[in-house]
mmCIF file of C-alpha atoms in Angstrom:
data_model
loop_
_atom_site.group_PDB
_atom_site.id
_atom_site.type_symbol
_atom_site.label_atom_id
_atom_site.label_comp_id
_atom_site.label_asym_id
_atom_site.label_seq_id
_atom_site.Cartn_x
_atom_site.Cartn_y
_atom_site.Cartn_z
ATOM 1 C CA MET A 1 -33.806 23.553 81.544
ATOM 2 C CA ALA A 2 -31.488 20.869 83.061
ATOM 3 C CA THR A 3 -30.683 20.865 86.645
ATOM 4 C CA ILE A 4 -27.041 20.400 87.837
ATOM 5 C CA LEU A 5 -25.999 19.476 91.284
ATOM 6 C CA LEU A 6 -22.458 21.075 91.830
ATOM 7 C CA VAL A 7 -20.686 19.715 94.722
ATOM 8 C CA GLU A 8 -17.605 21.788 95.522
ATOM 9 C CA ASP A 9 -16.174 22.676 98.944
ATOM 10 C CA ASP A 10 -14.171 25.675 97.721
ATOM 11 C CA GLU A 11 -16.477 28.626 97.890
ATOM 12 C CA MET A 12 -14.802 30.700 95.039
ATOM 13 C CA ASN A 13 -14.702 27.674 92.723
ATOM 14 C CA ARG A 14 -18.397 26.763 93.509
ATOM 15 C CA ASP A 15 -19.483 30.417 92.891
ATOM 16 C CA MET A 16 -17.520 30.831 89.712
ATOM 17 C CA LEU A 17 -18.702 27.509 88.094
ATOM 18 C CA ARG A 18 -22.264 28.075 89.339
ATOM 19 C CA ARG A 19 -22.398 31.504 87.737
ATOM 20 C CA ARG A 20 -20.962 30.185 84.486
ATOM 21 C CA LEU A 21 -23.486 27.419 84.437
ATOM 22 C CA VAL A 22 -26.477 29.677 85.087
ATOM 23 C CA LYS A 23 -25.434 31.819 82.097
ATOM 24 C CA ARG A 24 -25.776 28.734 80.060
ATOM 25 C CA ASP A 25 -29.273 28.305 81.145
ATOM 26 C CA PHE A 26 -28.710 25.476 83.632
ATOM 27 C CA SER A 27 -30.543 25.399 86.980
ATOM 28 C CA VAL A 28 -27.848 24.763 89.469
ATOM 29 C CA ILE A 29 -28.085 23.205 93.028
ATOM 30 C CA THR A 30 -24.970 23.463 95.233
ATOM 31 C CA ALA A 31 -23.648 21.473 98.046
ATOM 32 C CA GLU A 32 -20.228 21.928 99.845
ATOM 33 C CA ASP A 33 -19.682 18.311 101.093
ATOM 34 C CA GLY A 34 -20.575 14.723 100.218
ATOM 35 C CA VAL A 35 -23.395 14.315 102.940
ATOM 36 C CA LYS A 36 -25.167 17.454 101.629
ATOM 37 C CA ALA A 37 -24.607 16.352 98.072
ATOM 38 C CA ILE A 38 -26.306 12.924 98.816
ATOM 39 C CA ALA A 39 -29.265 14.710 100.516
ATOM 40 C CA ALA A 40 -29.705 17.060 97.662
ATOM 41 C CA ALA A 41 -29.512 14.474 95.052
ATOM 42 C CA GLN A 42 -32.223 12.403 96.780
ATOM 43 C CA ALA A 43 -34.494 15.432 97.568
ATOM 44 C CA GLN A 44 -34.114 17.196 94.106
ATOM 45 C CA ALA A 45 -33.161 14.543 91.486
ATOM 46 C CA PRO A 46 -30.763 16.701 89.351
ATOM 47 C CA ASP A 47 -30.196 15.757 85.853
ATOM 48 C CA LEU A 48 -26.478 15.522 86.312
ATOM 49 C CA ILE A 49 -23.984 15.917 89.188
ATOM 50 C CA LEU A 50 -20.595 17.721 88.927
ATOM 51 C CA LEU A 51 -18.600 16.107 91.956
ATOM 52 C CA ASP A 52 -15.372 17.383 93.531
ATOM 53 C CA MET A 53 -13.467 14.390 94.597
ATOM 54 C CA SER A 54 -11.760 16.168 97.509
ATOM 55 C CA LEU A 55 -14.521 16.993 99.999
ATOM 56 C CA PRO A 56 -14.898 17.242 103.720
ATOM 57 C CA LEU A 57 -17.080 14.742 105.709
ATOM 58 C CA LYS A 58 -17.531 12.369 102.842
ATOM 59 C CA ASP A 59 -15.071 12.482 99.897
ATOM 60 C CA GLY A 60 -16.182 12.281 96.386
ATOM 61 C CA TRP A 61 -14.974 8.682 95.911
ATOM 62 C CA GLN A 62 -17.366 7.583 98.702
ATOM 63 C CA THR A 63 -20.170 9.988 97.680
ATOM 64 C CA ALA A 64 -20.177 8.606 94.191
ATOM 65 C CA GLY A 65 -20.351 5.059 95.444
ATOM 66 C CA GLU A 66 -23.168 5.783 97.756
ATOM 67 C CA LEU A 67 -25.117 7.640 95.035
ATOM 68 C CA LYS A 68 -24.697 4.818 92.479
ATOM 69 C CA ALA A 69 -25.655 2.182 95.158
ATOM 70 C CA ASP A 70 -28.999 4.006 95.867
ATOM 71 C CA ALA A 71 -31.813 3.017 93.337
ATOM 72 C CA GLN A 72 -33.257 6.697 93.687
ATOM 73 C CA THR A 73 -30.024 8.375 92.335
ATOM 74 C CA ALA A 74 -28.239 5.553 90.541
ATOM 75 C CA ALA A 75 -29.190 6.724 87.135
ATOM 76 C CA ILE A 76 -27.918 10.367 87.682
ATOM 77 C CA PRO A 77 -24.721 10.893 85.629
ATOM 78 C CA ILE A 78 -21.750 11.907 87.768
ATOM 79 C CA ILE A 79 -18.815 13.862 86.321
ATOM 80 C CA ALA A 80 -15.863 13.796 88.837
ATOM 81 C CA LEU A 81 -13.921 17.134 89.029
ATOM 82 C CA THR A 82 -10.592 16.743 90.431
ATOM 83 C CA ALA A 83 -7.135 18.195 90.608
ATOM 84 C CA HIS A 84 -5.840 14.549 90.695
ATOM 85 C CA ALA A 85 -4.487 14.077 87.279
ATOM 86 C CA MET A 86 -2.072 11.231 87.843
ATOM 87 C CA ASP A 87 -2.066 8.013 85.805
ATOM 88 C CA GLY A 88 -4.927 5.834 87.105
ATOM 89 C CA ASP A 89 -7.034 8.826 88.732
ATOM 90 C CA ARG A 90 -9.571 8.669 85.867
ATOM 91 C CA GLN A 91 -9.958 4.856 86.262
ATOM 92 C CA ARG A 92 -10.310 5.323 90.127
ATOM 93 C CA ALA A 93 -13.097 7.858 89.641
ATOM 94 C CA LEU A 94 -15.022 5.667 87.081
ATOM 95 C CA ALA A 95 -14.524 2.616 89.446
ATOM 96 C CA ALA A 96 -15.984 4.676 92.334
ATOM 97 C CA GLY A 97 -19.177 5.123 90.228
ATOM 98 C CA CYS A 98 -18.589 8.376 88.325
ATOM 99 C CA ASP A 99 -19.679 8.293 84.662
ATOM 100 C CA ASP A 100 -16.930 10.673 83.412
ATOM 101 C CA TYR A 101 -13.941 12.632 84.738
ATOM 102 C CA ASP A 102 -12.546 16.096 84.244
ATOM 103 C CA THR A 103 -9.550 17.945 85.708
ATOM 104 C CA LYS A 104 -9.143 21.196 87.574
ATOM 105 C CA PRO A 105 -8.498 23.739 86.903
ATOM 106 C CA VAL A 106 -11.817 23.418 84.964
ATOM 107 C CA ASP A 107 -11.661 23.925 81.215
ATOM 108 C CA PHE A 108 -15.246 25.140 80.853
ATOM 109 C CA LYS A 109 -15.688 24.517 77.292
ATOM 110 C CA ARG A 110 -14.441 21.104 77.529
ATOM 111 C CA LEU A 111 -16.669 20.474 80.631
ATOM 112 C CA LEU A 112 -19.757 21.773 78.737
ATOM 113 C CA VAL A 113 -19.194 19.195 75.936
ATOM 114 C CA LYS A 114 -19.156 16.362 78.567
ATOM 115 C CA ILE A 115 -22.201 17.801 80.466
ATOM 116 C CA GLN A 116 -24.176 17.976 77.122
ATOM 117 C CA ALA A 117 -23.140 14.464 76.043
ATOM 118 C CA HIS A 118 -24.405 13.034 79.291
ATOM 119 C CA LEU A 119 -27.672 15.022 79.046
ATOM 120 C CA ASP A 120 -28.315 14.078 75.567
ATOM 121 C CA ALA A 121 -27.590 10.328 76.358
ATOM 122 C CA GLY A 122 -30.153 10.443 79.096
ATOM 123 C CA ALA A 123 -32.898 12.194 77.092
#
């Protein structure tokens, strides 16, 4: 069973996505800000991180950069989840250290395909 760290500050979005992932047999750890996300990633070594980019305390851009700069968490794939869907936002997320990018509102089937592709690549 793969473990996913879900980083989302909106409680309703976090709960909805967590429940849907659990139904697909993922173990899910949650964090509501970038500071807690980094601590959770270091402590629990998830297989993949779903990272909202608009977070309090430390936004997703900074969080992704710090996770990728840390040897302990650098290899964990990060999928950016963001309502930012303008030209260049995907490239900005990838430049920040994310391995993939998906837009909100979340298309769960599309997101599952991306999650599985990253998990398979790391297996």
